[in-house]
Short mmCIF file of C-alpha atoms and ligand atoms in Angstrom, two decimals:
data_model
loop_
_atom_site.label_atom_id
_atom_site.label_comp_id
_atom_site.label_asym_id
_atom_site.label_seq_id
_atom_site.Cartn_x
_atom_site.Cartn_y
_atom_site.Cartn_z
CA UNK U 1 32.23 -60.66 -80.43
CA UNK U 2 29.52 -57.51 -81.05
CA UNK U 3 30.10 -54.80 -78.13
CA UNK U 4 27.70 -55.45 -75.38
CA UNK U 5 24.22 -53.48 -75.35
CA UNK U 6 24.36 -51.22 -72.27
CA UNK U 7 21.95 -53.85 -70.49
CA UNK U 8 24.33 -56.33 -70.82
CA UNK U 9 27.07 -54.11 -69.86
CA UNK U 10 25.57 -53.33 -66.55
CA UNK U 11 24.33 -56.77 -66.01
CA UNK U 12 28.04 -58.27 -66.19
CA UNK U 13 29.37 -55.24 -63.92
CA UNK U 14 26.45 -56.21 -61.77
CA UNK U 15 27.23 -59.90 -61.93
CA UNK U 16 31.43 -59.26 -61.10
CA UNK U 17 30.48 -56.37 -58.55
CA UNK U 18 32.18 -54.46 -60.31
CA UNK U 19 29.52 -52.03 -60.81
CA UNK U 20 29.81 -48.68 -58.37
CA UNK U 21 26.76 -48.27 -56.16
CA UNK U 22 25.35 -44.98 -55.49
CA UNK U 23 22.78 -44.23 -52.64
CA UNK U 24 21.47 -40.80 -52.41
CA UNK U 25 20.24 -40.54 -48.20
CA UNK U 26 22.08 -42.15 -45.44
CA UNK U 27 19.13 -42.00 -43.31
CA UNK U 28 17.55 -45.16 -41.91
CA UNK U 29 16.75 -46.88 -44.96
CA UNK U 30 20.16 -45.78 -47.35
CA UNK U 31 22.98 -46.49 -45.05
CA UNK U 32 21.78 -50.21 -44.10
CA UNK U 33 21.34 -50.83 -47.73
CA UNK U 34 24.32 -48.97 -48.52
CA UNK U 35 26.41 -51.54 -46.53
CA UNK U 36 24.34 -54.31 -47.57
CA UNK U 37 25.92 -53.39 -51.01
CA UNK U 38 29.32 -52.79 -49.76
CA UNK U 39 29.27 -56.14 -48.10
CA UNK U 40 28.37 -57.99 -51.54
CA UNK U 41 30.98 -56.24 -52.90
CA UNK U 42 30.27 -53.60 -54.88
CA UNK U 43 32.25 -50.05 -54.10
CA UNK U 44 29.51 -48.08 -52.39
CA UNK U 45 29.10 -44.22 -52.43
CA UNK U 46 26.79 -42.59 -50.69
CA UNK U 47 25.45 -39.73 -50.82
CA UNK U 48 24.13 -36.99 -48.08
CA UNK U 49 23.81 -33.46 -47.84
CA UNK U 50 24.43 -33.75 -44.19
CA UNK U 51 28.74 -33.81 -43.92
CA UNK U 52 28.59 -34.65 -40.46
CA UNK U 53 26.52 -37.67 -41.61
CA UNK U 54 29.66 -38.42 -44.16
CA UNK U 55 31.93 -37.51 -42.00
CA UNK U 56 30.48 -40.70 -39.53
CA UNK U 57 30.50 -43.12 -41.77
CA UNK U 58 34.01 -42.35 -43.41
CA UNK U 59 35.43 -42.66 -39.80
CA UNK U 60 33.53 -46.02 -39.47
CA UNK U 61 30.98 -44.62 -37.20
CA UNK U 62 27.14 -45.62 -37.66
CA UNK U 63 24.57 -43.59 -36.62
CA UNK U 64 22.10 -45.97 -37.79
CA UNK U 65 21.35 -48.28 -34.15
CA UNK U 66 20.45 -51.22 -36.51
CA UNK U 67 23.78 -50.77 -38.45
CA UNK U 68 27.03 -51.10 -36.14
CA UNK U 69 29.38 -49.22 -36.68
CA UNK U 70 32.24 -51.92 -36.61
CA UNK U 71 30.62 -53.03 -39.96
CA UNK U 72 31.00 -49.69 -41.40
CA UNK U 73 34.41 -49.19 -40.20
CA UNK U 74 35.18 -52.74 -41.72
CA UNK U 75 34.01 -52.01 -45.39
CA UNK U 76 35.34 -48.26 -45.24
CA UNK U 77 38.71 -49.36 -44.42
CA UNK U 78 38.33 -52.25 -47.45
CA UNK U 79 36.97 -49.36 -49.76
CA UNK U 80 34.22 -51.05 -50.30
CA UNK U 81 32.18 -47.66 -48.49
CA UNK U 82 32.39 -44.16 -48.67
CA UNK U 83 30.40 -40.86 -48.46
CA UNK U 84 30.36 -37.73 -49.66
CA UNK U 85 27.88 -34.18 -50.09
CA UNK U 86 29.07 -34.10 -53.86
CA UNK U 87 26.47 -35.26 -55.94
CA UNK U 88 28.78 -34.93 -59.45
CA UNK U 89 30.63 -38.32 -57.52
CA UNK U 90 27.34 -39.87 -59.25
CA UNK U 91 28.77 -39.49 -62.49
CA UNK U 92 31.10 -42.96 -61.52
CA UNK U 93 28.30 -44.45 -60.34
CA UNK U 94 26.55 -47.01 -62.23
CA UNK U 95 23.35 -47.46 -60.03
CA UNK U 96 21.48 -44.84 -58.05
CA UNK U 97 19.69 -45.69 -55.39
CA UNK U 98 17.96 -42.53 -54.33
CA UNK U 99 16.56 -43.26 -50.17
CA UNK U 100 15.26 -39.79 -48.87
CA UNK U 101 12.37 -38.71 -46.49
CA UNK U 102 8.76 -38.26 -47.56
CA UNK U 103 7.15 -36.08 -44.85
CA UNK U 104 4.11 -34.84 -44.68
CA UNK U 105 4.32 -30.56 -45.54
CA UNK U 106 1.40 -28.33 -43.79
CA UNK U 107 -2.43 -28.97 -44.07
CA UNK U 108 -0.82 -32.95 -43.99
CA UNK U 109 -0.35 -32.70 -48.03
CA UNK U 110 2.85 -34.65 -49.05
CA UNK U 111 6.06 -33.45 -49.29
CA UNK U 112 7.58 -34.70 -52.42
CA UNK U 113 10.93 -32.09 -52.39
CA UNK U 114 13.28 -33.86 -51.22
CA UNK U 115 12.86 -36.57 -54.00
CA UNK U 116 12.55 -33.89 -56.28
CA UNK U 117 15.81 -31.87 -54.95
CA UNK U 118 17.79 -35.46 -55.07
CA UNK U 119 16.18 -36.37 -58.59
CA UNK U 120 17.25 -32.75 -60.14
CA UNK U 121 21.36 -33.22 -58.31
CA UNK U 122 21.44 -36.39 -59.63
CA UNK U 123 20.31 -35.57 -63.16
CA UNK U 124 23.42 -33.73 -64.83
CA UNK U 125 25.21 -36.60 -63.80
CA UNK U 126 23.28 -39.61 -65.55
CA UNK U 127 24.68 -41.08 -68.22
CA UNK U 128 24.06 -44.27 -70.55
CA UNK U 129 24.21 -47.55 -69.18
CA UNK U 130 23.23 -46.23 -65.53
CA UNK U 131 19.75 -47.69 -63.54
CA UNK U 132 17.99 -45.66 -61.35
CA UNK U 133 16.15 -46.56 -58.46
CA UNK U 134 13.56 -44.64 -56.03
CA UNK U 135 12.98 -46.23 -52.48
CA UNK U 136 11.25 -43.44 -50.75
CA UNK U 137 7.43 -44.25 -49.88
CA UNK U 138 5.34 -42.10 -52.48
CA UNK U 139 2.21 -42.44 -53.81
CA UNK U 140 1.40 -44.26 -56.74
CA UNK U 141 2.84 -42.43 -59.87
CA UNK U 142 5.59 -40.86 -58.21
CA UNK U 143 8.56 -42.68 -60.51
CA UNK U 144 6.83 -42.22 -63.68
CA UNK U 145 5.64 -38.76 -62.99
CA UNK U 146 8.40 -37.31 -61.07
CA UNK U 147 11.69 -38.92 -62.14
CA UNK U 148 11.20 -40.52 -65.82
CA UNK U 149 11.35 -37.12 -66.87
CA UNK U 150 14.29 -35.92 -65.01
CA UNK U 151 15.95 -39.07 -65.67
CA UNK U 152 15.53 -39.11 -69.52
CA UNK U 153 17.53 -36.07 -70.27
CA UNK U 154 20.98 -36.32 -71.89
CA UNK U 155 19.21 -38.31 -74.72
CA UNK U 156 18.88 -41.36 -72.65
CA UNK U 157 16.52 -44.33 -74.18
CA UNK U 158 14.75 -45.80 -71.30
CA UNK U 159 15.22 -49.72 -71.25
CA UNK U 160 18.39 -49.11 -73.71
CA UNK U 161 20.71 -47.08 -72.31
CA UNK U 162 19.04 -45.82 -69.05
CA UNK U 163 17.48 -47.99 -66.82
CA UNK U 164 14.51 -47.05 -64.20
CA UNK U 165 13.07 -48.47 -61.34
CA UNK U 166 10.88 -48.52 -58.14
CA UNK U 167 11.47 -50.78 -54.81
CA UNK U 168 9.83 -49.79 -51.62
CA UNK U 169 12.01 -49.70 -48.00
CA UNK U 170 10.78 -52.41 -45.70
CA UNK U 171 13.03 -51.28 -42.91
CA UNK U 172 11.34 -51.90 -39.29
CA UNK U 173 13.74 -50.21 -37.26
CA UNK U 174 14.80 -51.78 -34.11
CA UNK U 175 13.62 -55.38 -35.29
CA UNK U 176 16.01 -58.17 -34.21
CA UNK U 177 14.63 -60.55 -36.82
CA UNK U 178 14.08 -58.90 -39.88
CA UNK U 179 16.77 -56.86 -41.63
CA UNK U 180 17.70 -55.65 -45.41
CA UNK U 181 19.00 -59.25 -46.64
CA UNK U 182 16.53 -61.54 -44.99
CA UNK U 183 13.20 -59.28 -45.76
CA UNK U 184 11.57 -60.12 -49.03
CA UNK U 185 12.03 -57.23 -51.76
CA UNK U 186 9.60 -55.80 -54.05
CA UNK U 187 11.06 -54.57 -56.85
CA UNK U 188 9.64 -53.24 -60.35
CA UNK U 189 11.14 -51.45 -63.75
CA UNK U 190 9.28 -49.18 -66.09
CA UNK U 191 10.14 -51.54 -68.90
CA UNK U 192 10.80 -55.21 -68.95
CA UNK U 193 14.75 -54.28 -69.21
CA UNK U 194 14.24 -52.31 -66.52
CA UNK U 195 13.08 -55.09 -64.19
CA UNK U 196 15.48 -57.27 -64.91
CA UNK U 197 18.38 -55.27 -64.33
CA UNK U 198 16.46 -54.04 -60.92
CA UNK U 199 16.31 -58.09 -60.37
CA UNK U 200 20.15 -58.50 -60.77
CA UNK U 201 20.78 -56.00 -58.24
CA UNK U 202 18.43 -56.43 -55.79
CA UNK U 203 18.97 -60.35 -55.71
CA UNK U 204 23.07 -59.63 -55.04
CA UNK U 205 21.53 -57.85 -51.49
CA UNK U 206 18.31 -59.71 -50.20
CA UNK U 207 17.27 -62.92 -50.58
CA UNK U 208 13.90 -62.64 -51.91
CA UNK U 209 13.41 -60.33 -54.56
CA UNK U 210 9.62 -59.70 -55.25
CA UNK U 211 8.61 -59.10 -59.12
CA UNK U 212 5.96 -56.77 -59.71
CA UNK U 213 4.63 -55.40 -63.34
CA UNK U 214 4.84 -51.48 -62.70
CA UNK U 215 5.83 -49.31 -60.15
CA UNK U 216 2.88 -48.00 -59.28
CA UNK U 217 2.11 -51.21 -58.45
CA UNK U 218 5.15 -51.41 -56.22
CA UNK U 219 4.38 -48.24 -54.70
CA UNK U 220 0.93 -48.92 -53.99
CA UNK U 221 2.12 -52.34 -52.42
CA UNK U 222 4.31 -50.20 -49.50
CA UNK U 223 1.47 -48.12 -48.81
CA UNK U 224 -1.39 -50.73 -48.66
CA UNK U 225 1.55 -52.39 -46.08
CA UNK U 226 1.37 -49.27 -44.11
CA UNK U 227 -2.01 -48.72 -44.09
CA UNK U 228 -3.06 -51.94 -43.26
CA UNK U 229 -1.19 -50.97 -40.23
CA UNK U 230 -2.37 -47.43 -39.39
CA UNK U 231 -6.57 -48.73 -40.15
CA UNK U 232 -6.08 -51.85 -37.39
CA UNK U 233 -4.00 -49.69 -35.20
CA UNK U 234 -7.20 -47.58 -35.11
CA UNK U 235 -9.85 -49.90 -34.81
CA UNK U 236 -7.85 -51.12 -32.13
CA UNK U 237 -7.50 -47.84 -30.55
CA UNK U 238 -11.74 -47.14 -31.34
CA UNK U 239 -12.41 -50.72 -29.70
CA UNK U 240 -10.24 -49.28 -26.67
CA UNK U 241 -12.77 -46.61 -26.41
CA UNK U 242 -15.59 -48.54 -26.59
CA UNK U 243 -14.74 -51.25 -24.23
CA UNK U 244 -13.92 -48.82 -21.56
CA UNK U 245 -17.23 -47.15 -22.04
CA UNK U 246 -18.55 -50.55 -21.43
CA UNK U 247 -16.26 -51.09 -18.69
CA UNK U 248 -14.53 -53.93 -20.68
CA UNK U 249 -10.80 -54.55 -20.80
CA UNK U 250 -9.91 -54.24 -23.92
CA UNK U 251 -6.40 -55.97 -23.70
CA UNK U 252 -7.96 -58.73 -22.19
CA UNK U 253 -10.20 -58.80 -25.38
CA UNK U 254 -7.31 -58.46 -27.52
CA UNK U 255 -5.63 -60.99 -26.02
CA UNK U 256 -8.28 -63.57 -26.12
CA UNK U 257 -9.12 -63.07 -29.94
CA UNK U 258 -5.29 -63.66 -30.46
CA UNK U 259 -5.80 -67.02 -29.41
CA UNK U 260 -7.58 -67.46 -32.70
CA UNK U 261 -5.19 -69.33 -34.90
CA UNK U 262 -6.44 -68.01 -38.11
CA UNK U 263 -8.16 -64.70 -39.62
CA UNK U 264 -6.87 -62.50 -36.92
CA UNK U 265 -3.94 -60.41 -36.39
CA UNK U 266 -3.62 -58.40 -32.80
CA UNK U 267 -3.13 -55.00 -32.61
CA UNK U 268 -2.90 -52.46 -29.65
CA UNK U 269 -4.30 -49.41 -28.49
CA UNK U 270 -1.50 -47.09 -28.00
CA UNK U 271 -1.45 -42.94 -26.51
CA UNK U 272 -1.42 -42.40 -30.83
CA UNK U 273 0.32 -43.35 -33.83
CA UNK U 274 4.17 -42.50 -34.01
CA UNK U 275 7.11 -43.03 -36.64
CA UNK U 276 7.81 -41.27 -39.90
CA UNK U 277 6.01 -44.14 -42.27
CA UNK U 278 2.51 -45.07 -40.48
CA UNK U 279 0.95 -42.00 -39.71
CA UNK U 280 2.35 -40.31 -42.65
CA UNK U 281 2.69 -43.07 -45.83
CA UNK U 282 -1.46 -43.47 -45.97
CA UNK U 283 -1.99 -39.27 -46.14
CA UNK U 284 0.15 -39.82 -49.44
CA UNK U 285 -2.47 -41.76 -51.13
CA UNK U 286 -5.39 -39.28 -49.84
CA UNK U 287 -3.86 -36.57 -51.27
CA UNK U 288 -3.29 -38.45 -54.86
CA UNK U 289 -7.09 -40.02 -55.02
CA UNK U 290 -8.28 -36.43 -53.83
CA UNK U 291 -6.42 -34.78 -56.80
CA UNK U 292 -8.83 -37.28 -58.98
CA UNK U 293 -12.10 -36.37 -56.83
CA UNK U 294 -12.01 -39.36 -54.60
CA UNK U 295 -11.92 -40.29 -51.40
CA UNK U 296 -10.11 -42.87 -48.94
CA UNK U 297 -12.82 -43.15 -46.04
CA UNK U 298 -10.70 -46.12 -43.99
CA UNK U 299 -7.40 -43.99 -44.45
CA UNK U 300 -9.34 -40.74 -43.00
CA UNK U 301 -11.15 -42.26 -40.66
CA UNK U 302 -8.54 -44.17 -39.11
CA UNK U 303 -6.28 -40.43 -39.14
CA UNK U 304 -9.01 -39.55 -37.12
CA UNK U 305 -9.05 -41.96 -34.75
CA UNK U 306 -5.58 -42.34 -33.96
CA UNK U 307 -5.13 -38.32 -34.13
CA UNK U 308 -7.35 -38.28 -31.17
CA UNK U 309 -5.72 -40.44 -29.18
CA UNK U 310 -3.00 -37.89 -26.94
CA UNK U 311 -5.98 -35.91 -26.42
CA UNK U 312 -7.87 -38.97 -24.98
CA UNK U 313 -5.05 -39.96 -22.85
CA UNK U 314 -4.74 -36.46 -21.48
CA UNK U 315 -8.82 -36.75 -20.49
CA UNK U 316 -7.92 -40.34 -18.82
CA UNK U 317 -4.97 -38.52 -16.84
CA UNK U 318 -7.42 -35.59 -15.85
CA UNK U 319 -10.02 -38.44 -14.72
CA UNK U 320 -7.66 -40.79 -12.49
CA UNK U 321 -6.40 -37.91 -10.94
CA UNK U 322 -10.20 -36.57 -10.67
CA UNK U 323 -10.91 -39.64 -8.32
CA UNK U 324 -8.47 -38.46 -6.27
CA UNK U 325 -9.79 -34.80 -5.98
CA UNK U 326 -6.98 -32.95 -7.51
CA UNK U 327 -7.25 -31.07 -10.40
CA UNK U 328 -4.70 -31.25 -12.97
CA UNK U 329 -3.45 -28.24 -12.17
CA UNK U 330 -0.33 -27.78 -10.26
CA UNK U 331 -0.22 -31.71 -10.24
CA UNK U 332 3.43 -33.66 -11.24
CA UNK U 333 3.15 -36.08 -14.10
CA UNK U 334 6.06 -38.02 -14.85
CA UNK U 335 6.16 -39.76 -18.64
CA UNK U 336 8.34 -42.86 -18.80
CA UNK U 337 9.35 -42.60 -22.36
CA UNK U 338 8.84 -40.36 -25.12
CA UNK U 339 9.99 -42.12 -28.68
CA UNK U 340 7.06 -43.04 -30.65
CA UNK U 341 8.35 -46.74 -30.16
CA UNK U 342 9.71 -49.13 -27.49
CA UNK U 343 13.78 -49.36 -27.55
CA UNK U 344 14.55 -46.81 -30.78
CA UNK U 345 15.60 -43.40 -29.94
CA UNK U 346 13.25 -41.66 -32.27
CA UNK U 347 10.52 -38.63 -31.34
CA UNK U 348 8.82 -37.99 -35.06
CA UNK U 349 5.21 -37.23 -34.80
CA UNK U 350 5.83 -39.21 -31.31
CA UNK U 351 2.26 -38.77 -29.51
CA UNK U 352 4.14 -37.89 -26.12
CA UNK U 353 4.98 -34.32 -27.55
CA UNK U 354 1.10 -33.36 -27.88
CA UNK U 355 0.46 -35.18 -24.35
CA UNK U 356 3.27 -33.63 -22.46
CA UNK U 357 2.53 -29.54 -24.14
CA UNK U 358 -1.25 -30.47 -23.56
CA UNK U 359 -0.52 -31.35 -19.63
CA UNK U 360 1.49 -28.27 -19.25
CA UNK U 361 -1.16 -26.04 -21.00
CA UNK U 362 -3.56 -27.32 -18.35
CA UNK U 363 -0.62 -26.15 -15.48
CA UNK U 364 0.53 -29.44 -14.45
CA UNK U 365 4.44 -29.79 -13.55
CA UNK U 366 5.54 -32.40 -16.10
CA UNK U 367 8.75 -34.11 -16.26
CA UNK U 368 10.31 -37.38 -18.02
CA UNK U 369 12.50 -40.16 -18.44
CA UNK U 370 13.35 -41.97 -21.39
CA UNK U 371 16.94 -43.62 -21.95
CA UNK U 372 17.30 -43.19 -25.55
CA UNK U 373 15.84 -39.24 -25.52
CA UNK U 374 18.14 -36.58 -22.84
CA UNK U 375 16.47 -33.43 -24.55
CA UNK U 376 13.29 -32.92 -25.97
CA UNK U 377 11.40 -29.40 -27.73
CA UNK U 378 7.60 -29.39 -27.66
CA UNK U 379 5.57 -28.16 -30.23
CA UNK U 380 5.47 -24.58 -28.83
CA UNK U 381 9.28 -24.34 -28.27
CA UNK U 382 9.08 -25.34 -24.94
CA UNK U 383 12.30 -27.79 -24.50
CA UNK U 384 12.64 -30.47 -21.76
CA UNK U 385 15.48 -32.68 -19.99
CA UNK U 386 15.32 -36.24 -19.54
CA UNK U 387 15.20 -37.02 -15.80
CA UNK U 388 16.61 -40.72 -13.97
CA UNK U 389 14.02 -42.96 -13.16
CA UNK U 390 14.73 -42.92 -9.28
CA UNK U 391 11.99 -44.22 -6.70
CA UNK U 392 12.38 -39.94 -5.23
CA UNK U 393 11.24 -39.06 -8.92
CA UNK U 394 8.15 -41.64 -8.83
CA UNK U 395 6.92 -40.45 -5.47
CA UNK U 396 7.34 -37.16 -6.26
CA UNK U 397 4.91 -37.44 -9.28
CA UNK U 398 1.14 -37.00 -8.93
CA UNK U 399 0.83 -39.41 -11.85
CA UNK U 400 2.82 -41.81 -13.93
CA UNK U 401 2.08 -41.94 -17.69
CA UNK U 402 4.01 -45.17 -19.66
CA UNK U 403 3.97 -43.61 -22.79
CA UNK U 404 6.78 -45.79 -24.42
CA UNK U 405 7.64 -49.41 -23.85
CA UNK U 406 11.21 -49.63 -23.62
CA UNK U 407 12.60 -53.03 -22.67
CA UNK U 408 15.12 -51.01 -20.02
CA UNK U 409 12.08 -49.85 -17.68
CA UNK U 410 11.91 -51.82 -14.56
CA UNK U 411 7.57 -51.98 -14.35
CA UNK U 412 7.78 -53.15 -10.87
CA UNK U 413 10.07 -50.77 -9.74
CA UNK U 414 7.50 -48.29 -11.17
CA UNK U 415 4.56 -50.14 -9.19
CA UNK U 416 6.94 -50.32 -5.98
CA UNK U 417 6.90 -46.22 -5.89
CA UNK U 418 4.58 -44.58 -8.10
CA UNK U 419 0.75 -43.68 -6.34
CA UNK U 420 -0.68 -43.66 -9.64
CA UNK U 421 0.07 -44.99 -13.04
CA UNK U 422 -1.59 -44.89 -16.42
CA UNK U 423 -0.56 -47.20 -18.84
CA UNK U 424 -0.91 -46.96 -22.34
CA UNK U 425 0.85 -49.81 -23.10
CA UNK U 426 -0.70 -52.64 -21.07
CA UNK U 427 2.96 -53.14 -19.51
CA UNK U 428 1.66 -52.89 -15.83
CA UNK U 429 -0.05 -55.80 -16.07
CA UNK U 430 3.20 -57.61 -15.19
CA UNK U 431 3.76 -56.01 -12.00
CA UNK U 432 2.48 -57.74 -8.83
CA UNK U 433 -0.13 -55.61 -6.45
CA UNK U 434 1.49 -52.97 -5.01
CA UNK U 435 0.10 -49.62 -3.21
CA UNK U 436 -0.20 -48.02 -6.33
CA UNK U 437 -3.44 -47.40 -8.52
CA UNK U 438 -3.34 -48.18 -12.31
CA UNK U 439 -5.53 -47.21 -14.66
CA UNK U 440 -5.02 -48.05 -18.25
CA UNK U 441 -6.47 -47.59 -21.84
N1 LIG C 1 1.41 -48.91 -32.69
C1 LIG C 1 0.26 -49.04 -31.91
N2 LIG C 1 -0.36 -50.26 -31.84
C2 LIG C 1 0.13 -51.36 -32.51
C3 LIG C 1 1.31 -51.20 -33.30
C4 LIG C 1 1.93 -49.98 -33.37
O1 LIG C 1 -0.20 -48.08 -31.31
O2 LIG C 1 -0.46 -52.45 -32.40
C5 LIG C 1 2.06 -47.61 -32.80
C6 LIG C 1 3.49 -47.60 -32.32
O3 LIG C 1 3.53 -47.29 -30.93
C7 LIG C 1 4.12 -46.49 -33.16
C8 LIG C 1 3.34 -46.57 -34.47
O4 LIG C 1 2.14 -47.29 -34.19
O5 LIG C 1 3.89 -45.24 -32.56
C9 LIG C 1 4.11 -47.27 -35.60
O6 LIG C 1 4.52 -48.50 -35.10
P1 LIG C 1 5.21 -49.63 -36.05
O7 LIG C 1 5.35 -50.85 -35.21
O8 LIG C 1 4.51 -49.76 -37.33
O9 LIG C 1 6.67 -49.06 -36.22
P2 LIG C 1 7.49 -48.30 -37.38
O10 LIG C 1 6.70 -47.16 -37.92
O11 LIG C 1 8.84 -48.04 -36.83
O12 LIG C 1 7.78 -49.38 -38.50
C10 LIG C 1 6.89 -49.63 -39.48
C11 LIG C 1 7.22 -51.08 -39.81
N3 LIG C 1 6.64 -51.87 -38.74
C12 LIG C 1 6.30 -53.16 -38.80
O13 LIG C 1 6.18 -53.75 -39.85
C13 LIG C 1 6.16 -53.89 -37.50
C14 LIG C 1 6.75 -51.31 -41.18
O14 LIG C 1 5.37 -51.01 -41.24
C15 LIG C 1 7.55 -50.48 -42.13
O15 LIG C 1 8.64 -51.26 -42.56
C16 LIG C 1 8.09 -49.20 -41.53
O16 LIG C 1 7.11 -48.76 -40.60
C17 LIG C 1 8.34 -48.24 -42.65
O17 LIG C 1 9.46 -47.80 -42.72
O18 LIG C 1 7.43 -48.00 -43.44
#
């Protein structure tokens, strides 16, 4: 029997799970995948320069509120999951799954170090017969530019002995329907070896795996998902504008075109656009197509729009209170919730950080309540304490702003005692009349 090539190597230790899995980031996207991999089988390392991190999930503890933590404490007592800070633990690894953040860096140009720190600690350590695999959102270019290189030292032949590919995170965090195994999976190789042994491993974890030739063309899929996103999310948030200039209620409008069955998807106007993917993931293609002289007009127009919208909500706030005859300041504002989502516990580029510093620059007393944030630091330093929604804390505000729509919010407890809500999120609309005044987007 001729020795096996190295594909065919991998692709049997893939096949018996025998094959160790490495994921470099336990953040949101590498520890769910990390025990998706650990529950097929295969003995999972992971990888995280943060030991408290490691130190959670080899004591069975999740961080992750999509991943619970009796799952982790399940496979890490099997074996089947483990963490470390030590990158040369790679070296036993014959996958690498490398899952780390892709922020935005000043002047809203991408930040590409951290794929580039986790590419260069995993290099030493990559040896023949081992794939490869970025998940980060990048823009288009990023695996062929940024890791082939850094991948094919140590004399490794690509699509022989070392295997590379690209397969975008589709993790909506908080979703009860949708999670790693039952969301289809793009996935794509820089050679035709390289796609199918990205195939073999991705189908052992998810259910649909998603062929696509290059991956640029997988990481151009991810952002065109996110995009789509962050250009309706503004048009939505521009028609908001409009229709109250026209004195038109614009979730009524919403809500009516939803009713077509076909050719339209609803979106909502929102206080701005929140989360570490869709304001951030489109800015990644700007940057690229300016570096060749061009320009993305929906992407930057759409920044624009949805940039502007704290500042907007702060005018609205100024204008209720205005038909009252009080100034904003020395006024109370309370803001019921501050993550940049309903029900996750998460404040990046949350737009409740530029509404709350903005109130307080104008001297109004602001406090807030949110169940999944106790402690918050603005922009300027400043740092804030979550306060209990109690009916003394509504009356005692001048204004209520619903910033976040968390499912544990009682609205008509809100309407009950507040004198004035604004809502950005169309939630008081539930509430039955009640002494209080709401305005809304
Ligand atoms: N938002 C609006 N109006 C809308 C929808 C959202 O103002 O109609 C705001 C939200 O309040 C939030 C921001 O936009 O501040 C982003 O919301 P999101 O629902 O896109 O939530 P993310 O960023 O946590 O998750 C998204 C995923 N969401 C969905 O598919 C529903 C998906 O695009 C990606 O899997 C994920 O980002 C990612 O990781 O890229």
């Amino acid at each position: 029997m001729p020795d096996m090539t190295a594909k065919e190597s991998l692709l049997a230790r893939i096949s018996e799970r025998s094959a160790r899995v490495g994921v470099v980031g336990l953040g949101y996207t590498g520890l769910p995948l990390a025990v998706e991999y650990a529950r097929a089988g295969f003995r999972t390392t992971g990888v995280d320069l943060d030991s408290d991190r490691c130190a959670e999930v080899n004591a069975g503890h999740s961080y992750i509120a999509d991943v619970p933590s009796e799952d982790v404490a399940a496979l890490a007592e099997q074996g089947l999951l483990s963490a470390t800070t030590d990158y040369a633990t790679m070296a036993e690894m014959d996958v690498a799954v490398i899952c780390v953040p892709t922020p935005l860096g000043k002047g809203k140009d991408p930040d590409i170090s951290y794929i580039v720190s986790a590419t260069e600690g995993l290099s030493p350590h990559i040896h023949d017969g081992m794939l490869v695999v970025l998940e980060s959102t990048t823009y288009p270019g990023t695996t062929e530019e940024i890791l082939l290189p850094r991948v094919l030292r140590n004399g490794c032949i690509l699509g022989e002995t070392i295997f590379l590919g690209y397969s975008p995170e589709r993790v909506d965090p908080g979703n009860p329907t949708y999670g790693t195994r039952n969301t289809p999976k793009v996935v794509a190789g820089m050679t035709p070896s390289c796609l199918e042994v990205m195939q073999a491993l991705y189908s052992t974890v998810v259910d649909t795996v998603v062929p696509v030739s290059t991956p640029a063309t997988a990481e151009m899929t991810k952002i065109l998902e996110n995009t789509f996103r962050a250009v309706n999310i503004g048009l939505a948030n521009e028609f908001a504008m409009i229709c109250e200039r026209l004195g038109i209620d614009v979730w009524e409008v919403v809500g009516a075109a939803k009713t077509k069955p076909f050719g339209f998807m609803p979106f909502y106007p929102g206080p701005g656009l929140g989360g570490h993917c869709i304001p951030i993931d489109p800015l990644y293609l700007t940057w690229k197509m300016r570096s060749l002289g061009q320009q993305t007009r929906f992407i930057e127009l759409a920044d624009t729009v949805n940039s502007s919208m704290p500042m907007h909500v702060v005018t609205r706030i100024a204008d209720a209170l205005n038909d009252e005859e009080k100034p904003i300041r020395g006024r109370r504002i309370l803001v019921l919730g501050v993550a940049y989502k309903g029900d996750v516990a998460d404040l990046r580029e949350s737009p409740a950080l530029e509404i709350i510093e903005a109130l307080m620059k104008r001297g109004a007393l602001v406090a807030y309540s949110d169940p999944f944030i106790a402690h918050l630091r603005l922009p300027d330093g400043e740092t804030l304490s979550a306060v209990e929604l109690t009916a003394p804390v509504l009356e005692w505000a001048d204004c209520v702003l619903v910033h976040t729509a968390h499912s544990a919010f009682d609205w008509q407890f809100v309407a009950d005692h507040a004198r004035l809500v604004f809502d950005t999120r169309n939630v008081m609309a539930t509430t039955t009349p009640t002494a209080c005044r709401i305005a809304r987007l």
